[in-house]
Short mmCIF file of C-alpha atoms in Angstrom, two decimals:
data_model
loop_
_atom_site.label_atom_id
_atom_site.label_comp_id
_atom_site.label_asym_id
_atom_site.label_seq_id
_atom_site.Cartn_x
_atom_site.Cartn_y
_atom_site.Cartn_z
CA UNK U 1 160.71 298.39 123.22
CA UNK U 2 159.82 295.69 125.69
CA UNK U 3 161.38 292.44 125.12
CA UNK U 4 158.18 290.69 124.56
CA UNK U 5 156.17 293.37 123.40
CA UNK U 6 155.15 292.10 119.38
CA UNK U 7 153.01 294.61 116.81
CA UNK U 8 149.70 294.08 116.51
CA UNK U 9 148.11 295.35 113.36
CA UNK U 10 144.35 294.98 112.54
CA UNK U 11 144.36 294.62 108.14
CA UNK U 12 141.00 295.41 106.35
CA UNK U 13 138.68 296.25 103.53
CA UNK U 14 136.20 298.62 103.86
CA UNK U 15 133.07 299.32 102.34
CA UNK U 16 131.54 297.37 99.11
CA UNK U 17 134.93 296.48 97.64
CA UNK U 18 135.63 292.68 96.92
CA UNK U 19 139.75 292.94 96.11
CA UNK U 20 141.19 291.08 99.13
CA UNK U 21 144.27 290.49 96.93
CA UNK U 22 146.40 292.96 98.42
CA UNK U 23 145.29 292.93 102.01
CA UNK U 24 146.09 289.39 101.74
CA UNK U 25 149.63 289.90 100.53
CA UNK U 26 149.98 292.78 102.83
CA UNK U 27 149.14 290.68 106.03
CA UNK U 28 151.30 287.84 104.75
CA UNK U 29 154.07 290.42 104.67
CA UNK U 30 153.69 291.56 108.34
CA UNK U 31 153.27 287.95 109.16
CA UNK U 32 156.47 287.45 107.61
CA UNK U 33 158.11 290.90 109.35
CA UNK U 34 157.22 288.96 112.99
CA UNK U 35 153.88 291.02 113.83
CA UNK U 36 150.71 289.81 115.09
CA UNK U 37 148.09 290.57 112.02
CA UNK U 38 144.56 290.23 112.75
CA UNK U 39 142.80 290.22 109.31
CA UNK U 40 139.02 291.74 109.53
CA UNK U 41 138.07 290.68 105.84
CA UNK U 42 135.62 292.34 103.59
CA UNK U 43 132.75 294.80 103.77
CA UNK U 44 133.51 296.75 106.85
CA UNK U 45 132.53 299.79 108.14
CA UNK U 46 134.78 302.55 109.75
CA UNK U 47 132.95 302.19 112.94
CA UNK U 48 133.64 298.37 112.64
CA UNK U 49 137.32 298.58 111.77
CA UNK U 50 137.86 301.12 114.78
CA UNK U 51 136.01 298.80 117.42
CA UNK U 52 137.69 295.70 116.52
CA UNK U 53 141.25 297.63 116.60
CA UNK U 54 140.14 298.60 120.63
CA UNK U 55 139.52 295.11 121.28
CA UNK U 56 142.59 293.44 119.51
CA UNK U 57 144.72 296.28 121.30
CA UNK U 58 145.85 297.12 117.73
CA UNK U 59 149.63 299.34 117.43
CA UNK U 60 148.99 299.78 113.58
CA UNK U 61 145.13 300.01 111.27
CA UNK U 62 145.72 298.79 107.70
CA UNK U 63 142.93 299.64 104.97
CA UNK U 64 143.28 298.31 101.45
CA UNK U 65 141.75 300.19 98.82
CA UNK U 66 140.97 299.16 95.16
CA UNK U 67 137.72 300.66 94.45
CA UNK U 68 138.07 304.56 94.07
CA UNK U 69 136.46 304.96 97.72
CA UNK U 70 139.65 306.11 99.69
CA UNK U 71 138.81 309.93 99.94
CA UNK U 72 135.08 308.82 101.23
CA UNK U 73 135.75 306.08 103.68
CA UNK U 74 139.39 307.80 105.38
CA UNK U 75 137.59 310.70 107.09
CA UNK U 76 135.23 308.67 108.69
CA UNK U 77 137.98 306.23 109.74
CA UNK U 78 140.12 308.94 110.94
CA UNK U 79 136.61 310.62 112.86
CA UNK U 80 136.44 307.10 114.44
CA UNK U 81 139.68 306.80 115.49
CA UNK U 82 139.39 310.06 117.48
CA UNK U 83 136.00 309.19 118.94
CA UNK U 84 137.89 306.39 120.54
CA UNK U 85 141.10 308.51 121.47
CA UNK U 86 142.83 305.94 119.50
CA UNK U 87 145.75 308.98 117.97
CA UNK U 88 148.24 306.95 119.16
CA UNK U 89 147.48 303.92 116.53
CA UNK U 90 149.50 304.51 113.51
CA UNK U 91 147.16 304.52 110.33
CA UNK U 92 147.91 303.16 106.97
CA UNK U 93 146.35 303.11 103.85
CA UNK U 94 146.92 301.00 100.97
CA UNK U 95 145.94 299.75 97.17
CA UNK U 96 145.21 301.64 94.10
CA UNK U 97 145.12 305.20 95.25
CA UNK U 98 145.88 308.04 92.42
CA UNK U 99 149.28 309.79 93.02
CA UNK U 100 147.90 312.70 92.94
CA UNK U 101 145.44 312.01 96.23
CA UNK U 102 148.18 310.98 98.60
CA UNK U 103 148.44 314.40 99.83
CA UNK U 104 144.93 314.90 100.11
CA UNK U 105 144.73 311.50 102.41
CA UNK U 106 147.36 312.72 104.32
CA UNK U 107 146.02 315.79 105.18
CA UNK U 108 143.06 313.94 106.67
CA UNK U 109 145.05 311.81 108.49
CA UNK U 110 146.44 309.05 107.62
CA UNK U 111 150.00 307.89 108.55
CA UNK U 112 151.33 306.70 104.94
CA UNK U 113 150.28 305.63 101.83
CA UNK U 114 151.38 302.83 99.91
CA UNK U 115 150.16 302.85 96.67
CA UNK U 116 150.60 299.16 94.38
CA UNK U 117 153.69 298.27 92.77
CA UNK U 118 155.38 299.36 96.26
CA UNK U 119 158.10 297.17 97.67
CA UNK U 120 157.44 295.06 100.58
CA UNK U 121 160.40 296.52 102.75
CA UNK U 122 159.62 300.18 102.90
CA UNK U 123 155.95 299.32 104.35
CA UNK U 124 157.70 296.66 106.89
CA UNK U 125 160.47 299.50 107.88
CA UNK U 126 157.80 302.28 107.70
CA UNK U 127 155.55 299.93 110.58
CA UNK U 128 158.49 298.88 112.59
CA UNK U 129 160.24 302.73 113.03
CA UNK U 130 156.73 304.53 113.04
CA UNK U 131 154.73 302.22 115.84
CA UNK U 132 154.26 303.75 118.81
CA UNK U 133 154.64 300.70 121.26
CA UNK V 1 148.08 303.24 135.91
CA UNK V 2 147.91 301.47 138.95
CA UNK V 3 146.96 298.22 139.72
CA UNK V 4 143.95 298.73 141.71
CA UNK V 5 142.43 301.74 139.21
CA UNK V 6 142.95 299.56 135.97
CA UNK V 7 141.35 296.54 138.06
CA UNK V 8 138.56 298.63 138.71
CA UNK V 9 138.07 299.78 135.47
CA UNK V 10 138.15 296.61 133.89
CA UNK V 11 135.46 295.65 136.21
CA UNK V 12 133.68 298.01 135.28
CA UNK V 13 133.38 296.31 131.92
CA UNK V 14 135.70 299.77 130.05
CA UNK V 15 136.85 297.89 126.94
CA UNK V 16 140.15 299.65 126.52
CA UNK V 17 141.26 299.18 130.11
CA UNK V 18 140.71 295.02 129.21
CA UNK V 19 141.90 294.97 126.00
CA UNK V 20 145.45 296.71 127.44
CA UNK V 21 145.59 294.06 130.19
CA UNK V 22 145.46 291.43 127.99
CA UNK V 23 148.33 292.41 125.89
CA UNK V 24 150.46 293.29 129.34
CA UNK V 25 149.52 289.77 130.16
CA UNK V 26 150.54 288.68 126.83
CA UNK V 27 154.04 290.93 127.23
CA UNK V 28 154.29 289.44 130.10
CA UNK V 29 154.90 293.19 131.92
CA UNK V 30 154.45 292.85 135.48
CA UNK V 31 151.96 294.77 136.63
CA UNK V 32 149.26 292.81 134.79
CA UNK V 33 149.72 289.97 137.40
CA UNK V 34 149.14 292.50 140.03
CA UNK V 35 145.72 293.15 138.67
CA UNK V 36 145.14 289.53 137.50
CA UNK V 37 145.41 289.32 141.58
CA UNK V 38 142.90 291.71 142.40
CA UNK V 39 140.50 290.19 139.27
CA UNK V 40 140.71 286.64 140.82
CA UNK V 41 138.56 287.16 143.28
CA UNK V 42 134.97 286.39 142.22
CA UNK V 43 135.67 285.16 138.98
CA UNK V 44 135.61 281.06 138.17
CA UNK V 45 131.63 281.42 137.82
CA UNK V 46 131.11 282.27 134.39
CA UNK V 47 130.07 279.73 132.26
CA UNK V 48 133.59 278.52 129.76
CA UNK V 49 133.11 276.70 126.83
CA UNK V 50 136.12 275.28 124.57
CA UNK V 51 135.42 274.60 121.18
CA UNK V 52 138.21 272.39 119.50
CA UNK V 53 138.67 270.52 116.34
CA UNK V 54 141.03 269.97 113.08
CA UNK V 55 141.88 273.29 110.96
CA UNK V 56 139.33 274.39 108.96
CA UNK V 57 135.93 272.25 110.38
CA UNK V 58 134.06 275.61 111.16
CA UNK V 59 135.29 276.21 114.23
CA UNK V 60 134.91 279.95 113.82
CA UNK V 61 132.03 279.76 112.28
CA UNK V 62 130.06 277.80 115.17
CA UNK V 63 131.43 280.35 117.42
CA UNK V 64 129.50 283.12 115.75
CA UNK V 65 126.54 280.86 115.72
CA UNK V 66 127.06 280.42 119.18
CA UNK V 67 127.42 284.24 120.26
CA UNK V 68 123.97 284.86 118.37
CA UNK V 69 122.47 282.08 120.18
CA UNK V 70 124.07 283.18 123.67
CA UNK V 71 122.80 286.60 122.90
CA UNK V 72 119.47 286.10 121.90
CA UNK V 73 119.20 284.55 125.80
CA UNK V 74 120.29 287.91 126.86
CA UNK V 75 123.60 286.48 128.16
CA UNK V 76 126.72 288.39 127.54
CA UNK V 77 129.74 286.94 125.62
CA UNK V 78 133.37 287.01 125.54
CA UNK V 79 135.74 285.05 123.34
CA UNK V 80 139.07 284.20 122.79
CA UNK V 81 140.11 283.06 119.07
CA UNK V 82 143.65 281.44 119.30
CA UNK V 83 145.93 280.95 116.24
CA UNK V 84 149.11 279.83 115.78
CA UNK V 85 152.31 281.81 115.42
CA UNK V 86 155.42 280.77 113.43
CA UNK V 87 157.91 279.76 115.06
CA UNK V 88 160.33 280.65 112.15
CA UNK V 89 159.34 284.76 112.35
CA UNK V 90 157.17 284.71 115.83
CA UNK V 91 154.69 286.68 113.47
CA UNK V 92 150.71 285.48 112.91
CA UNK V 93 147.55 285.62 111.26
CA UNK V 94 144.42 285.56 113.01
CA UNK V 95 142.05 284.75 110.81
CA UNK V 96 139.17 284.18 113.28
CA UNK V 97 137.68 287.10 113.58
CA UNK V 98 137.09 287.63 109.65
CA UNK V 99 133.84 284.74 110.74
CA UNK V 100 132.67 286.96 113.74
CA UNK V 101 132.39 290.10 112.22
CA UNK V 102 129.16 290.77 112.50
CA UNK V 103 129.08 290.74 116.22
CA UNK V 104 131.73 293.17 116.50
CA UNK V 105 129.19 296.08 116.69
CA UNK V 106 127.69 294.24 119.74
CA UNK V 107 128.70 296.00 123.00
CA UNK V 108 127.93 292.65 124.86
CA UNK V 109 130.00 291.03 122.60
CA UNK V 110 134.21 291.23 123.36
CA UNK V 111 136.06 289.22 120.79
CA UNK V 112 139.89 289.11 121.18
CA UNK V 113 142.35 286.96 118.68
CA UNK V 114 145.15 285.80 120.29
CA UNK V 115 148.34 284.26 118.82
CA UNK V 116 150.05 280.79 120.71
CA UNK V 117 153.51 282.55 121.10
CA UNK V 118 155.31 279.35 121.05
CA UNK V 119 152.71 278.06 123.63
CA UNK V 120 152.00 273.79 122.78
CA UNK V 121 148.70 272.21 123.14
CA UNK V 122 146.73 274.33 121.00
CA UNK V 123 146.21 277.52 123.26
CA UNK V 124 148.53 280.38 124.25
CA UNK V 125 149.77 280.93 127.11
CA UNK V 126 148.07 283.76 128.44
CA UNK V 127 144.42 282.28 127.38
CA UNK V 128 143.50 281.72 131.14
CA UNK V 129 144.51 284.41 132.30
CA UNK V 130 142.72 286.11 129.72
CA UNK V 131 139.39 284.00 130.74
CA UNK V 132 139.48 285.29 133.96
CA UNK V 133 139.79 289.52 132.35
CA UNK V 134 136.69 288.85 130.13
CA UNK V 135 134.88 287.82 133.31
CA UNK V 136 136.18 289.86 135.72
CA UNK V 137 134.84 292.57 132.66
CA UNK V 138 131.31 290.62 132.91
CA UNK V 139 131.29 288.45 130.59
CA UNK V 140 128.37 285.65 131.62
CA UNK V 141 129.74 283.24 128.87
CA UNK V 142 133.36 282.97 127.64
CA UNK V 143 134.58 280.72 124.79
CA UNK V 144 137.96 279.41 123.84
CA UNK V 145 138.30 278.26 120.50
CA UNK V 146 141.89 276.76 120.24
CA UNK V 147 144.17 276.54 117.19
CA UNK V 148 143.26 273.90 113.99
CA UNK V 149 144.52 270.68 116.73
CA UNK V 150 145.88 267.49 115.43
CA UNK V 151 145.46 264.69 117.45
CA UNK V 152 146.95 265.63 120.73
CA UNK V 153 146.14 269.27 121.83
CA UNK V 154 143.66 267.98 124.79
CA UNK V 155 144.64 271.57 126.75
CA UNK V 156 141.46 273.37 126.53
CA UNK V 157 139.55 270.69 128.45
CA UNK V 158 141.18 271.36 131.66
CA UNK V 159 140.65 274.73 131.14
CA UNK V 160 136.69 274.99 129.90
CA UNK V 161 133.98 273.32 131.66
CA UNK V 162 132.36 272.02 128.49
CA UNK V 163 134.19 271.49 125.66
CA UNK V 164 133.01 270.94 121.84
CA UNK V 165 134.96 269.05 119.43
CA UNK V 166 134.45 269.73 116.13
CA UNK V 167 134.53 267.41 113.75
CA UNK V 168 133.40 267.24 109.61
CA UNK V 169 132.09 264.00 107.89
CA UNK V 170 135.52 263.97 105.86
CA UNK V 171 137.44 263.76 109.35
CA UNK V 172 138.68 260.05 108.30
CA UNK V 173 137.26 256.60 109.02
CA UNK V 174 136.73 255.23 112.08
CA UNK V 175 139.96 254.15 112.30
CA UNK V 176 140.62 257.66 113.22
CA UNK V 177 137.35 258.08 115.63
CA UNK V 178 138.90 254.83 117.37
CA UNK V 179 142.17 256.88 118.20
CA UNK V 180 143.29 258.21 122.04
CA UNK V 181 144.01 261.54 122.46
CA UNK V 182 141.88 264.82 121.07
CA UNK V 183 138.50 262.21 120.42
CA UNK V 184 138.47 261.83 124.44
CA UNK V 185 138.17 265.79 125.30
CA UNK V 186 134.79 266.50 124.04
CA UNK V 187 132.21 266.76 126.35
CA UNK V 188 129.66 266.93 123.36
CA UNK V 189 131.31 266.40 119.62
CA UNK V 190 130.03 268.42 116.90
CA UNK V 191 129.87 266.79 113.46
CA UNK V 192 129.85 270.31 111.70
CA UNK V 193 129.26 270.94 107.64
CA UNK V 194 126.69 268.05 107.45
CA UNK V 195 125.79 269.38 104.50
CA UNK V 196 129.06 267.98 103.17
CA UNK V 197 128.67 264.12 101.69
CA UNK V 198 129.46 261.49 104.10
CA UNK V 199 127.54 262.58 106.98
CA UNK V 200 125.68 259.28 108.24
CA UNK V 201 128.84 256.93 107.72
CA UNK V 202 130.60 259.78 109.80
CA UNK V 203 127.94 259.46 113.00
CA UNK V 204 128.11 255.56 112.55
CA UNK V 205 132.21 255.72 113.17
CA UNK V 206 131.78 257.94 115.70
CA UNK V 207 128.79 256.53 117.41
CA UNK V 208 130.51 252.95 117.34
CA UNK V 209 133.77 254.59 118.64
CA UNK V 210 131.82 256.32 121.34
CA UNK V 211 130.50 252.77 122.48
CA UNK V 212 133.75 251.23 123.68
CA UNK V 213 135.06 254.49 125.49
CA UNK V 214 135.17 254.52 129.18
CA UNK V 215 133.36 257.68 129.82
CA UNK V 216 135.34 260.83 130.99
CA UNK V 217 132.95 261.70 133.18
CA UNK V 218 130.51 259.71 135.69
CA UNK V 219 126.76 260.06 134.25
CA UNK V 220 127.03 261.92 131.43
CA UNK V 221 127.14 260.33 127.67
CA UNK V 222 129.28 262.18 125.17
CA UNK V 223 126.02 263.17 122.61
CA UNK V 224 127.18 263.86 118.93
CA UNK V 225 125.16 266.75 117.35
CA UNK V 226 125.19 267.48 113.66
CA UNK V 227 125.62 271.20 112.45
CA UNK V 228 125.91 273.14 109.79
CA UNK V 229 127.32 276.16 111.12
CA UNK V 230 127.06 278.16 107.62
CA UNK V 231 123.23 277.69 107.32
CA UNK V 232 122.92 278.05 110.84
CA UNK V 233 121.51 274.41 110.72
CA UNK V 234 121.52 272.35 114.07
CA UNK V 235 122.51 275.35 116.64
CA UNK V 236 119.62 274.60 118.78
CA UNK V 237 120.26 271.45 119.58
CA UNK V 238 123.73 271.99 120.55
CA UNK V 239 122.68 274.66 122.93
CA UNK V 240 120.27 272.08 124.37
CA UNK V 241 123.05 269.77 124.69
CA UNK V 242 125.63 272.31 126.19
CA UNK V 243 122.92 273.64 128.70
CA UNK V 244 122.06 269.50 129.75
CA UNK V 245 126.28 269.71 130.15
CA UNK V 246 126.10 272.70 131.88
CA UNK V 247 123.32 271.18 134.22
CA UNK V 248 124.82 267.84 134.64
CA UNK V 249 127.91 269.82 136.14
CA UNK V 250 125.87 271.78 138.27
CA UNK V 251 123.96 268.88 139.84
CA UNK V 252 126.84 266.68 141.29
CA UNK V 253 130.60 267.58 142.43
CA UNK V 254 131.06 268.05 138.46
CA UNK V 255 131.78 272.34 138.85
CA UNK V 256 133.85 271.72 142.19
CA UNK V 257 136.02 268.42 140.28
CA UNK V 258 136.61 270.90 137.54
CA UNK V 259 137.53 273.89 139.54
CA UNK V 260 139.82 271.85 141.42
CA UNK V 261 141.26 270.59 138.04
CA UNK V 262 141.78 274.18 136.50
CA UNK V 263 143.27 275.05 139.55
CA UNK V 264 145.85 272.11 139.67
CA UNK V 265 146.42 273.26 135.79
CA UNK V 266 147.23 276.43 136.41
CA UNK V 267 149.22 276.05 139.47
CA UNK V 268 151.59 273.73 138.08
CA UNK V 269 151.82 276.07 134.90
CA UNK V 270 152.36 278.93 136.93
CA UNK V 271 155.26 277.32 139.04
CA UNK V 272 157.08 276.26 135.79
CA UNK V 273 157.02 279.50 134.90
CA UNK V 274 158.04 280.89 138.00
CA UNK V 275 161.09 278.38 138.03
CA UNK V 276 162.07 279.12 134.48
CA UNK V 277 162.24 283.06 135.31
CA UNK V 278 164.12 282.50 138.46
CA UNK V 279 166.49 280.65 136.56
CA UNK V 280 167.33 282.40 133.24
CA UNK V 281 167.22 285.39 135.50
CA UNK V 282 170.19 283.45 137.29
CA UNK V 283 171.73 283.09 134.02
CA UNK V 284 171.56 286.11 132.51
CA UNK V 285 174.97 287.48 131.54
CA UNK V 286 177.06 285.28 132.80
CA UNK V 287 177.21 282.79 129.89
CA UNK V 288 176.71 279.83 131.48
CA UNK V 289 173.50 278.91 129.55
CA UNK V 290 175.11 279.44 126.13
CA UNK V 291 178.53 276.97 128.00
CA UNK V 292 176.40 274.28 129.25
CA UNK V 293 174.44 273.92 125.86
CA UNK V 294 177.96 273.90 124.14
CA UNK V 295 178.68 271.17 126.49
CA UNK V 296 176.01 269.19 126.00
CA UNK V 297 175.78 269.62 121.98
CA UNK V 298 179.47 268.79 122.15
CA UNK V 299 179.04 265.62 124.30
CA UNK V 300 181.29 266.52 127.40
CA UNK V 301 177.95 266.50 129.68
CA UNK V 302 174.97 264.98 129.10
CA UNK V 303 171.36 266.85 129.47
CA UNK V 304 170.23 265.36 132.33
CA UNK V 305 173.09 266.17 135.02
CA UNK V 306 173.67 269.51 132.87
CA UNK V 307 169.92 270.41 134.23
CA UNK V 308 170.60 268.64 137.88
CA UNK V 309 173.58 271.15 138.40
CA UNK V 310 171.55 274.57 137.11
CA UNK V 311 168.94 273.57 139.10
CA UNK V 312 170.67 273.23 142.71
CA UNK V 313 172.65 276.28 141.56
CA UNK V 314 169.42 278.54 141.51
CA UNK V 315 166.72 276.98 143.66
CA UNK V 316 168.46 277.16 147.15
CA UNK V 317 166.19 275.80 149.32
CA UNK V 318 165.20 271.86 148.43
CA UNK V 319 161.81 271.43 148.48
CA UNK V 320 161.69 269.11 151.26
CA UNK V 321 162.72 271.56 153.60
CA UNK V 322 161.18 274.62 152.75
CA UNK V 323 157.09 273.38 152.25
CA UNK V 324 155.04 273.63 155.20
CA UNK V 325 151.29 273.40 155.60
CA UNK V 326 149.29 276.45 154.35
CA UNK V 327 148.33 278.04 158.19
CA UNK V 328 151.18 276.57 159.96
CA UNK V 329 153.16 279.24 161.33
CA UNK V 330 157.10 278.64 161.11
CA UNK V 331 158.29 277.10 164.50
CA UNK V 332 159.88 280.29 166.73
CA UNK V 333 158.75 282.64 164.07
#
């Protein structure tokens, strides 16, 4: 890694879900870890999340979940992200996301899945040895 | 990629190619000053605009107003948000964009947050640099809008050719508006969220603090305009305002002065930096840095002849000796 070189992670909602809670404690955390966090806020679309991440150079997308809309809104992130040729930014999802589907989001293609009630240094550790910088 | 391909791309307005130079810029790898060479040329001409201000006045927020307003004249837009980063961790949160948002699925629209680094004076240190990618991309208009400043962070007006600062009617009294410093660097001030109580008692401080001020600049009178960014109140007449700025610099030496200024900035950043590399480069591994602190911290030497003796150790050639005019041509050589 480049001696200057810092992670850059764009953190977001998506779609109509108004829990910021965790996105907010999420990008605190990265904050916290030394990255660069660019938080998008509410209400986004896919196609928004992806553009911003081109402009902001993103390493790492966040997306916080709380609203039962993971296994809608993560194909069309992960169609995005390929539209742009973007496979090299690492993609992780986040929030209240059933056991049960974290296989299901994986296989769709996202990077990890923390789900709540995870601890703060696995996500930092999983960011820092995963990036592709 | 080389130099000269990811110039040309970037000139050719390809979002990616940009958006990887600035963060080479901001890594400070080399090759992104080779292309910020080739990108130099032709560039200075867009029109910059700094907006400035305490944390939290609607900075942000006027920005987006701004973009829309910029937009709707069919001029294109690029912006640079800065926040601060800690200096504890090195890590940040750039907040800005969260008011911009909706702009971000406008392709003449490039929007880039940008975190200080440990840079002072409420920008980063790759910001102009970063000015001169959005235009060299073809950006017509670029903004700056600095960190939440204090009272001191005057930067961004050596760097923007009109600057805004923002101000709220709870800014203080006019003992405040009477103070040196950031009240001097705006071109126009803003007195944003005048829906907020307090607004006329606000214009009256600053309007009375306005009257004893020398101005900045020859023939043009700082105007105050009121806003209220979040109900989109007041944008008009700040355009009219920034395009009477805009036309005042046109008409006299005002674009050539500032040039000239910006230029001066930069050069005397750049050679600082330039100086600081050659010398920790000097340094590197052979523990003298960590000695002479020691020294210093320990009282044996003090700071000032500590710095006289690294200095003549790494920059050979005294300066005397080694400047010559631009296009005179070395005697015998």
């Amino acid at each position: 890694m480049k001696r200057d070189k810092k992670i850059r992670v764009v953190v977001s909602k998506v779609g109509l879900d108004g829990h910021d809670r965790g996105a907010k404690v999420i990008s605190s955390l990265l904050r916290e870890a030394g990255m660069e966090v660019i938080y998008l806020g509410m209400y986004q679309m896919p196609s928004d999340i992806i553009k911003a991440a081109i402009d902001e150079d993103a390493d790492v997308i966040g997306v916080s979940y709380l609203s039962g809309e993971h296994l809608i809104y993560t194909p069309q992130i992960v169609d995005e992200m390929k539209k742009a040729n973007l496979d090299h930014v690492l993609f992780v999802a986040g929030g209240v996301i059933p056991v049960e589907d974290i296989s299901t989001l994986k296989k769709m293609g996202v990077d990890e899945v923390f789900v709540a009630g995870s601890l703060t240094e696995p996500i930092v550790k999983f960011v820092k040895d995963n990036v592709r910088v | 990629m080389e130099a000269k391909e990811w110039a040309l791309k970037v000139r050719r307005g390809d979002r990616k190619a940009a958006s990887k130079l600035i963060s080479a810029i901001e890594n400070k790898e080399k090759i992104a000053r080779n292309v910020l060479k080739l990108l130099f040329y032709g560039t200075g001409k867009a029109v910059s605009l700094g907006i400035t201000g305490p944390a939290g006045v609607g900075k942000s927020c006027l920005v987006s107003c701004l973009i829309t307003a910029f937009r709707k004249k069919g001029k294109t837009v690029g912006v640079i948000a800065v926040d601060p980063s800690s200096p504890f961790t090195g890590g940040a949160f750039l907040g800005d964009r969260v008011r911009m948002m909706s702009h971000t699925r406008d392709d003449g629209v490039y929007m880039r947050s940008m975190a200080t680094r440990g840079y002072l004076g409420g920008l980063a240190r790759s910001t102009l640099d970063t000015m001169r990618v959005l235009e060299a991309m073809g950006k017509q208009v670029v903004m700056v809008e600095t960190v939440g400043t204090g009272q001191d962070e005057i930067e961004i007006a050596q760097i923007v050719q009109t600057c805004l600062l923002v101000l709220t009617p709870d800014m203080g009294d006019d003992i405040q508006a009477m103070k040196s410093g950031i009240m001097e660097i705006g071109n126009i001030i803003v007195l944003n969220k005048t829906d907020l109580p307090g607004k006329e008692k606000a214009l009256l401080d600053l309007e009375t603090a306005l009257r004893f001020r020398s101005p900045a600049e020859e023939g043009w009178s700082t105007p105050i305009v009121s806003t209220s960014a979040s109900k989109g109140e007041g944008i008009e007449e700040l355009m009219n305002e920034i395009e009477k700025h805009q036309a005042y610099l046109r008409t006299g030496e005002g674009l050539s002065k500032f040039a000239f200024k910006r230029a001066e900035k930069e050069g005397a950043v750049l050679l600082k930096d330039e100086i600081e590399r050659a010398i920790f480069h000097g340094l590197k591994g052979t523990g003298l840095r960590r000695r002479y602190l020691e020294k210093i911290a320990g009282g044996e030497i003090d700071p000032y002849s500590a710095v006289e003796e690294v200095l003549s150790r790494f920059i050979k050639d005294s300066p005397q000796e080694s400047i010559r005019p631009l296009n005179q041509k070395k005697a015998g050589g």
